[in-house]
PDB file of C-alpha atoms in Angstrom:
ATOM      1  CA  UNK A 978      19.236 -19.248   9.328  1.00  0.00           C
ATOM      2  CA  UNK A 979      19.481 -15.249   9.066  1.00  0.00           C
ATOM      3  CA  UNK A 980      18.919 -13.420  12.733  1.00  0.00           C
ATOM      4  CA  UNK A 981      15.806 -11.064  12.478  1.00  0.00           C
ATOM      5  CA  UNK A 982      18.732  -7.944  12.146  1.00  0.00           C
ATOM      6  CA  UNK A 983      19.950  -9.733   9.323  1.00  0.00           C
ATOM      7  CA  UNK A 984      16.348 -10.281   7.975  1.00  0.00           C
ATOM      8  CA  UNK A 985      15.526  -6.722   8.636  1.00  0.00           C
ATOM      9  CA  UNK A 986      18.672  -5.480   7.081  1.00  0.00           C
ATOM     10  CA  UNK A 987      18.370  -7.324   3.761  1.00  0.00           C
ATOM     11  CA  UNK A 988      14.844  -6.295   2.772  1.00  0.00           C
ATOM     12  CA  UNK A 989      14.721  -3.257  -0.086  1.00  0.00           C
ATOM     13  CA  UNK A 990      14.277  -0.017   0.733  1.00  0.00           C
ATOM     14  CA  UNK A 991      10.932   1.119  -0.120  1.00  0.00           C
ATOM     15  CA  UNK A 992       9.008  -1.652   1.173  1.00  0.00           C
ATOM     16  CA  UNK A 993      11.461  -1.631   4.511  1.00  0.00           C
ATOM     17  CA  UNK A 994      10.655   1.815   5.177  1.00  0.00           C
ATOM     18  CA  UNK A 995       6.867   1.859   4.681  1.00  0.00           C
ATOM     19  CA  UNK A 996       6.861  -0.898   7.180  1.00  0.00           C
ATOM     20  CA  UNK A 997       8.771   0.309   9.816  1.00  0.00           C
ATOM     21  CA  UNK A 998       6.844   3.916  10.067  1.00  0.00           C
ATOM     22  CA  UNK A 999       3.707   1.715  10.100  1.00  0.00           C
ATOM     23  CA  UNK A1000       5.103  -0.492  12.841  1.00  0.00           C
ATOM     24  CA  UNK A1001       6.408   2.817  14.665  1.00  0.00           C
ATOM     25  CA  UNK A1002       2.937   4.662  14.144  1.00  0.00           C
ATOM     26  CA  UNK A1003       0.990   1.830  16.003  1.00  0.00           C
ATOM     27  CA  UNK A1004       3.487   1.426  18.463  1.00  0.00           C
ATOM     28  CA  UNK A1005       3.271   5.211  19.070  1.00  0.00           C
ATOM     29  CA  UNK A1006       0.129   4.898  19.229  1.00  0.00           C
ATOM     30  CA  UNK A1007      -0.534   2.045  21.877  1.00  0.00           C
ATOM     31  CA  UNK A1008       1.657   3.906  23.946  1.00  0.00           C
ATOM     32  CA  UNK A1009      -0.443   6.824  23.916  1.00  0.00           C
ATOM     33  CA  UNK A1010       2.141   9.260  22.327  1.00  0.00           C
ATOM     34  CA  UNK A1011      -0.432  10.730  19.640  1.00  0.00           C
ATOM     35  CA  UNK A1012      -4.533  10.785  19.156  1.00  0.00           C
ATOM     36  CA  UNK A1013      -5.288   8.882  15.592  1.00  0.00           C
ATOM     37  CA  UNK A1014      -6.931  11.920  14.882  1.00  0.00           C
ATOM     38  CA  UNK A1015      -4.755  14.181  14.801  1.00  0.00           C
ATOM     39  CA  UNK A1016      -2.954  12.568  11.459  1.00  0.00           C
ATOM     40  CA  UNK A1017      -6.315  11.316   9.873  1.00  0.00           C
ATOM     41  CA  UNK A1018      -7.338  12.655   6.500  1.00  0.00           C
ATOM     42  CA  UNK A1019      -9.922  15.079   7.586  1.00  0.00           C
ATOM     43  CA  UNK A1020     -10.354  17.082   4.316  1.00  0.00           C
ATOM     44  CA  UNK A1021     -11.893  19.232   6.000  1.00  0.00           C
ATOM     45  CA  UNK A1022      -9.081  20.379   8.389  1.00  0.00           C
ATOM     46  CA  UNK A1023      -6.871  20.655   5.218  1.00  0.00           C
ATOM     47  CA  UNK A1024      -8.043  22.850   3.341  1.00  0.00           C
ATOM     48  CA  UNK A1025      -9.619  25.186   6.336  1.00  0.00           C
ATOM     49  CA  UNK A1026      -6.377  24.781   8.697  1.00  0.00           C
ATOM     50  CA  UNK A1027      -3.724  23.969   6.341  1.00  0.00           C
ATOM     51  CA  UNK A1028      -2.884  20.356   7.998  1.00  0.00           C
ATOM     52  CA  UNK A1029      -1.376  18.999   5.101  1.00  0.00           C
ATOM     53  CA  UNK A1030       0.487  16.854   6.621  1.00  0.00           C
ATOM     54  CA  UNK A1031      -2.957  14.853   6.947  1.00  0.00           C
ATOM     55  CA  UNK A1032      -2.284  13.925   3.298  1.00  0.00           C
ATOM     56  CA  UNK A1033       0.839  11.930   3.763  1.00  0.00           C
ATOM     57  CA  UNK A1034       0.081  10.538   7.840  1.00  0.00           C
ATOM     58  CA  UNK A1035      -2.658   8.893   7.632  1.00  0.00           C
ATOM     59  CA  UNK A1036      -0.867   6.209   5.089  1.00  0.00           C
ATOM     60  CA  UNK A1037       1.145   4.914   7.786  1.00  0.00           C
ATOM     61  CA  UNK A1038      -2.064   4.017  10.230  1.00  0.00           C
ATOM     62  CA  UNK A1039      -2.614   0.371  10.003  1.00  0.00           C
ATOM     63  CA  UNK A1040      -4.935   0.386  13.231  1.00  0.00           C
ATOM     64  CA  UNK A1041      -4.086  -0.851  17.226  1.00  0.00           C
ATOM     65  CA  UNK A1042      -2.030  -3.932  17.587  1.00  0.00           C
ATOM     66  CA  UNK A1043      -4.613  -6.968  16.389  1.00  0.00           C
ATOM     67  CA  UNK A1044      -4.608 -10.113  13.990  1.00  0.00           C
ATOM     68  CA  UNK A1045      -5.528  -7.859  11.465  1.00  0.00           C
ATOM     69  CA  UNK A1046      -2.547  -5.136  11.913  1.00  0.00           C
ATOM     70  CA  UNK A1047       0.046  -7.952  12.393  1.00  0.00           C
ATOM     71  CA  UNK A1048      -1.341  -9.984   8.798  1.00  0.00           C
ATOM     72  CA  UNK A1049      -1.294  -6.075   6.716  1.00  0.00           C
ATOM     73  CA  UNK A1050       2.387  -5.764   8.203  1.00  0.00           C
ATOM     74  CA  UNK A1051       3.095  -9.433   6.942  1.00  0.00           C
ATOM     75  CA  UNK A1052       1.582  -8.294   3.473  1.00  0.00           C
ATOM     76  CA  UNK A1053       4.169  -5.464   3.009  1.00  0.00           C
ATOM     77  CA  UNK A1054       7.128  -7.483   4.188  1.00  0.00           C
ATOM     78  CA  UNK A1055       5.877 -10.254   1.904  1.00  0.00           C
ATOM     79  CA  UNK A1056       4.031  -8.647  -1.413  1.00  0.00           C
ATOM     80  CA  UNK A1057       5.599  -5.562  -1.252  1.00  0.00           C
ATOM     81  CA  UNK A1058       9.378  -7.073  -0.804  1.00  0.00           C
ATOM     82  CA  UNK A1059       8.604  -9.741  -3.689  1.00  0.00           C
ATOM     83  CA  UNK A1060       7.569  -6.514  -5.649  1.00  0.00           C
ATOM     84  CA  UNK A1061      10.394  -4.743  -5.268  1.00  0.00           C
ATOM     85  CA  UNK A1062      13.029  -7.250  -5.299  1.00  0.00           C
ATOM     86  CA  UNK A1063      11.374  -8.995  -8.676  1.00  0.00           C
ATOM     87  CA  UNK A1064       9.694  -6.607 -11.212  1.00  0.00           C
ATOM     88  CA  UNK A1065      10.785  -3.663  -9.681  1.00  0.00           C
ATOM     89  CA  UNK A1066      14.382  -4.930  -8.611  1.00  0.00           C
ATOM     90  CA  UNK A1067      17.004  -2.462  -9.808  1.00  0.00           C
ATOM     91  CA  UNK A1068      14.105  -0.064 -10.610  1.00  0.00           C
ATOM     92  CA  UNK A1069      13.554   1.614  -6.586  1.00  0.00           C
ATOM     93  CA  UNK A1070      12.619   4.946  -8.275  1.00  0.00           C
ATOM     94  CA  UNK A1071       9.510   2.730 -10.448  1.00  0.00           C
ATOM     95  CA  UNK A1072       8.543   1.450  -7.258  1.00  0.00           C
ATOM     96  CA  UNK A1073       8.573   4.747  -5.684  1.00  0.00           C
ATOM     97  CA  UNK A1074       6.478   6.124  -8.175  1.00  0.00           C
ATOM     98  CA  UNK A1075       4.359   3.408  -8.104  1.00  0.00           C
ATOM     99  CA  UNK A1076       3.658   4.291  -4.125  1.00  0.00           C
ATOM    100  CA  UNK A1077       3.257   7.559  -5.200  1.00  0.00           C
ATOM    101  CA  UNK A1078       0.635   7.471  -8.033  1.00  0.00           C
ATOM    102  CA  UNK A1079      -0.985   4.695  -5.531  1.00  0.00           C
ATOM    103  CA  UNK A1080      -1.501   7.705  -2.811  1.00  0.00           C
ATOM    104  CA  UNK A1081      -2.749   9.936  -5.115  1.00  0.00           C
ATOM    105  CA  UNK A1082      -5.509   7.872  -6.418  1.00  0.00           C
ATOM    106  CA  UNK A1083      -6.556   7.149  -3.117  1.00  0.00           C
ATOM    107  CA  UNK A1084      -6.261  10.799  -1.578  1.00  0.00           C
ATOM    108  CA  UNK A1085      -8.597  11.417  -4.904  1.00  0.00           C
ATOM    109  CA  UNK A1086     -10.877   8.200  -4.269  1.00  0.00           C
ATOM    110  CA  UNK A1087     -10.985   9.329  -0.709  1.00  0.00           C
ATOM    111  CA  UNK A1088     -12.576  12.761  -1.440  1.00  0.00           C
ATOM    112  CA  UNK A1089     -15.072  11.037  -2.917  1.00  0.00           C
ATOM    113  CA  UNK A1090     -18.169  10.782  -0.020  1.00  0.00           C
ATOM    114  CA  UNK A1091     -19.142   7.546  -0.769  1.00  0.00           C
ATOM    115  CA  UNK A1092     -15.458   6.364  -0.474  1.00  0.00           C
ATOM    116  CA  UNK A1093     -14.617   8.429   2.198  1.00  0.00           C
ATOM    117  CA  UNK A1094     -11.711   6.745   4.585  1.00  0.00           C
ATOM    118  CA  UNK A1095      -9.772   8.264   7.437  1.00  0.00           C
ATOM    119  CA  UNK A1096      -6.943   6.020   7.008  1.00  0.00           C
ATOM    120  CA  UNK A1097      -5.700   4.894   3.894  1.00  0.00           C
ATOM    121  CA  UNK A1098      -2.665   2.391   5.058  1.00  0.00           C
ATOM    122  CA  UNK A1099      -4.928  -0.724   4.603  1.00  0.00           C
ATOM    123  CA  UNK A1100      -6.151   0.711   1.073  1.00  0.00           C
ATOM    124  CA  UNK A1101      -1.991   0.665   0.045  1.00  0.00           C
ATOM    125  CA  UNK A1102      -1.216  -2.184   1.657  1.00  0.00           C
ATOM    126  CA  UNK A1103      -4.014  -3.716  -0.956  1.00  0.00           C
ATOM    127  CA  UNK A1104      -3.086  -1.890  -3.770  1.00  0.00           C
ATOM    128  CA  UNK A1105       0.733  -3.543  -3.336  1.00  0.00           C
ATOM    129  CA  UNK A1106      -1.372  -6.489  -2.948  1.00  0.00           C
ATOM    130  CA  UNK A1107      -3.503  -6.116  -6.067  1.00  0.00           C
ATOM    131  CA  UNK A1108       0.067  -5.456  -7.997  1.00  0.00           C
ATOM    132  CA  UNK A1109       1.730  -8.245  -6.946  1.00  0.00           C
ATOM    133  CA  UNK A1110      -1.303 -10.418  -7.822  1.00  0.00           C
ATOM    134  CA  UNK A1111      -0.683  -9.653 -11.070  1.00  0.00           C
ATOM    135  CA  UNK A1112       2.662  -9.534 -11.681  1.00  0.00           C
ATOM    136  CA  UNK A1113       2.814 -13.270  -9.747  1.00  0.00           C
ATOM    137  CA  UNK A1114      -0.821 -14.590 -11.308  1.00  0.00           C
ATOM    138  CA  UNK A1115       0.235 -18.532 -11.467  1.00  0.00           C
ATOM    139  CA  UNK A1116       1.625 -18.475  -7.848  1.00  0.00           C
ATOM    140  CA  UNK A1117      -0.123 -21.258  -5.887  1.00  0.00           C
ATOM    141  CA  UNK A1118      -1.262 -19.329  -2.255  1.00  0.00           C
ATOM    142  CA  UNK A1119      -2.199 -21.351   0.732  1.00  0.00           C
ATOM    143  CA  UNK A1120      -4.885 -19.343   3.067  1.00  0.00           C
ATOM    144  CA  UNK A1121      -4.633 -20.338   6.932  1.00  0.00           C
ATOM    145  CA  UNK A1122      -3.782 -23.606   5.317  1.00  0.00           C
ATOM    146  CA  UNK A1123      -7.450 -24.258   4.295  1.00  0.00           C
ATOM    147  CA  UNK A1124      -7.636 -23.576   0.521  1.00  0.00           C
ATOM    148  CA  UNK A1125      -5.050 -23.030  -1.930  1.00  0.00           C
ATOM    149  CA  UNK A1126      -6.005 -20.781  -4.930  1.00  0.00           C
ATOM    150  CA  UNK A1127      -3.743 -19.281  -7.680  1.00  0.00           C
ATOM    151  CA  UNK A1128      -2.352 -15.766  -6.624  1.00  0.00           C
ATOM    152  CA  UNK A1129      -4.496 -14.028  -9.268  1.00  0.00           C
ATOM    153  CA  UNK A1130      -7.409 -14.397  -6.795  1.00  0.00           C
ATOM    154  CA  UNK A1131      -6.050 -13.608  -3.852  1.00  0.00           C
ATOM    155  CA  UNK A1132      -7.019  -9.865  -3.265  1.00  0.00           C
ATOM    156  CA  UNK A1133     -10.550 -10.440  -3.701  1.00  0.00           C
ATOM    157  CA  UNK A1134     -10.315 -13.708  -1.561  1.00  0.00           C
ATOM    158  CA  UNK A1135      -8.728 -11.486   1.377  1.00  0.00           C
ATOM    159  CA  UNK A1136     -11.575  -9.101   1.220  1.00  0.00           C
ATOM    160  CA  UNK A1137     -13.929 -11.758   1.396  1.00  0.00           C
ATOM    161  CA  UNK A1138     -12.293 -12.734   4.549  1.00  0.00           C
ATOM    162  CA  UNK A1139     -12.791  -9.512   5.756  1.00  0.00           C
ATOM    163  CA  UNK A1140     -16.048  -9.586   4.986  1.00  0.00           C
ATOM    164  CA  UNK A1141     -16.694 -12.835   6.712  1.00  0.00           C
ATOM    165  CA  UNK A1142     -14.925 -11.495  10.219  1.00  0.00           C
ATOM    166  CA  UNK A1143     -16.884  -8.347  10.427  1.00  0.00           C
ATOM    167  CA  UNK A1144     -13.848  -6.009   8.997  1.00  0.00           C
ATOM    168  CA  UNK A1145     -14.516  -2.664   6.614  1.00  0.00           C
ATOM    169  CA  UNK A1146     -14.339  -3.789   3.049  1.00  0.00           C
ATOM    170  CA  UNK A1147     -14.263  -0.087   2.041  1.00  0.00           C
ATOM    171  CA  UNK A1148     -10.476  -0.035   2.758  1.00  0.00           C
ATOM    172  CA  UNK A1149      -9.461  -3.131   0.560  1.00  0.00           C
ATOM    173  CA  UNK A1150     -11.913  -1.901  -2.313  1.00  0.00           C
ATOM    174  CA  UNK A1151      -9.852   1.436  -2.679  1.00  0.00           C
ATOM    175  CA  UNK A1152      -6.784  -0.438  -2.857  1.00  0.00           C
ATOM    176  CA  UNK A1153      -8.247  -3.349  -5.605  1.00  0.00           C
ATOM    177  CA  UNK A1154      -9.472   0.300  -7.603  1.00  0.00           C
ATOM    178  CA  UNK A1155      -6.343   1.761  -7.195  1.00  0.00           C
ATOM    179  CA  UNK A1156      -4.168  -1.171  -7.758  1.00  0.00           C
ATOM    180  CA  UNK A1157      -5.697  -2.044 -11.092  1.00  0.00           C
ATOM    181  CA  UNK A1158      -5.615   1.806 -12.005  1.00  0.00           C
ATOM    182  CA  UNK A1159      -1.893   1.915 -11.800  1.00  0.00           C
ATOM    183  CA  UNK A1160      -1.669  -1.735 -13.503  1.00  0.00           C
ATOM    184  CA  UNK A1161      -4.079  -0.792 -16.549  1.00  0.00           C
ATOM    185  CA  UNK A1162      -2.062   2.516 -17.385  1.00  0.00           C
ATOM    186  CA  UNK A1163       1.551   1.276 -16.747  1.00  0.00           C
ATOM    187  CA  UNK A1164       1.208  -2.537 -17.874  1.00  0.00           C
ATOM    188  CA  UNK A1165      -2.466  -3.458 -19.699  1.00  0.00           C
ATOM    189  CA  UNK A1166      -2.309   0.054 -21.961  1.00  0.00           C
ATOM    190  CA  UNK A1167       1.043   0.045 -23.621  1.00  0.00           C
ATOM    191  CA  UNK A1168       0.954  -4.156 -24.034  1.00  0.00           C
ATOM    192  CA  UNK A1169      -2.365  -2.968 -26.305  1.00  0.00           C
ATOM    193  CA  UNK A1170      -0.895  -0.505 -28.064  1.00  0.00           C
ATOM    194  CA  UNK A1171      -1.153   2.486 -26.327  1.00  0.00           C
ATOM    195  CA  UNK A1172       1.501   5.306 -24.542  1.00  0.00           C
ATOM    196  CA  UNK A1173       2.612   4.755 -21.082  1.00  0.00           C
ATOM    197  CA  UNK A1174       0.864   7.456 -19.396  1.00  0.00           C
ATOM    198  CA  UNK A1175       2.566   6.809 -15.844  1.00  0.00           C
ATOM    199  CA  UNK A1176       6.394   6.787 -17.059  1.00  0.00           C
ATOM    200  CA  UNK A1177       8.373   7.907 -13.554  1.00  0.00           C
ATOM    201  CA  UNK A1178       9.215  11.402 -13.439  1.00  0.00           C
ATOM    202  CA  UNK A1179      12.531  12.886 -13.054  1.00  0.00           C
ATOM    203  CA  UNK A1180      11.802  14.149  -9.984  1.00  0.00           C
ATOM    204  CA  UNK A1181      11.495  10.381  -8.183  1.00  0.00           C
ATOM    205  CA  UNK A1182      14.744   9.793  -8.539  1.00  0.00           C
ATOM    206  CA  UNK A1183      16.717  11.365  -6.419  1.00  0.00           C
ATOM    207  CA  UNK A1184      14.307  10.650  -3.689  1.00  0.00           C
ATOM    208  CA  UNK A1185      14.573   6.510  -4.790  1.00  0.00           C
ATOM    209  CA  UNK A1186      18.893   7.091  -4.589  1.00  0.00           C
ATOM    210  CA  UNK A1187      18.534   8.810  -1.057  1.00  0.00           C
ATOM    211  CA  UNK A1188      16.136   5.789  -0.030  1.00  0.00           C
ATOM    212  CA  UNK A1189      18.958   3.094  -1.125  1.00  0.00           C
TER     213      UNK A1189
END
């Protein structure tokens, strides 16, 4: 049985990253190193004070130490890991993009009032979720060990939980819209007939070689 360095060491690079700046932001956070405020999306505060940096923090906010933050850090290490090392293995700079495109559509969802969201770390953790989902559709899924459904179902099923334990569902919808936006253009579209609209730039790349 692998140590939890050796664990920790073997996961890909993307998904090993994005986890460990979320697990450093809360832990920064409990420790009272930073307000939550200060890296929220506040459009506002963007555009009038040129904190841009608002644009790229407030993905890595998954909320204080809970249930809830420990099961969305489970969900990268588990969905997001399975992502990268299957359909995406050997193709970092795909998955890269894939994060990418997935913050845009939420930074644009987001400006949106009626989908307005503060933090969108939840809303990627469910679009890697909502990916995944379909990439693995036939994969049986055991929830809390009380039902088992195929894995097809399970991003609405978690927001249904959510639902049921008093959590925003605003969050999870922005990362089912988001998910199936990037899974329509790059997967559903060309399999009909049409161009792939979301090939990975050029650009990507060298960011996905530094990463490895």
């Amino acid at each position: 049985m692998s140590s939890p360095a050796e664990y920790y060491n073997s996961l890909p690079p993307i998904s090993k990253a994005y986890g460990t700046i979320c697990l450093f932001a809360t832990t920064a956070y409990q420790f009272g190193f930073y307000d939550p405020e200060t890296i929220a999306l506040i459009y506002k505060l963007v555009f009038s004070h040129f904190q841009l940096w608002r644009l790229i923090t407030n993905f890595f906010f998954l909320g204080p130490f809970s249930i809830n933050f420990g099961i969305r850090l489970l969900m990268i290490a588990r969905y997001g890991v399975q992502l990268e090392t299957g359909p995406f293995q050997r193709r970092t700079a795909d998955f890269l993009w894939m994060i990418i495109f997935g913050a845009m559509s939420l930074l644009v969802l987001s400006a949106i009032p009626w989908f307005q969201s503060a933090f969108l770390g939840i809303s990627m953790v469910f679009m890697l979720l909502y990916v995944w989902s379909r990439e693995f559709p036939n994969a049986n899924i055991n929830i809390y060990g009380l039902v088992t459904l195929k894995a097809f179902y399970l991003p609405w099923a978690m927001l249904a939980l959510d639902v049921i334990f008093g959590s925003p569902i605003m969050p999870d919808l922005l990362g089912i819209i988001a998910g199936h936006l990037y899974y329509f253009l790059s997967v559903l579209h060309p399999l009909a007939g049409g161009k792939n609209r979301l090939k990975t730039p050029m650009w990507v790349y060298p960011f996905a070689f530094f990463s490895g």
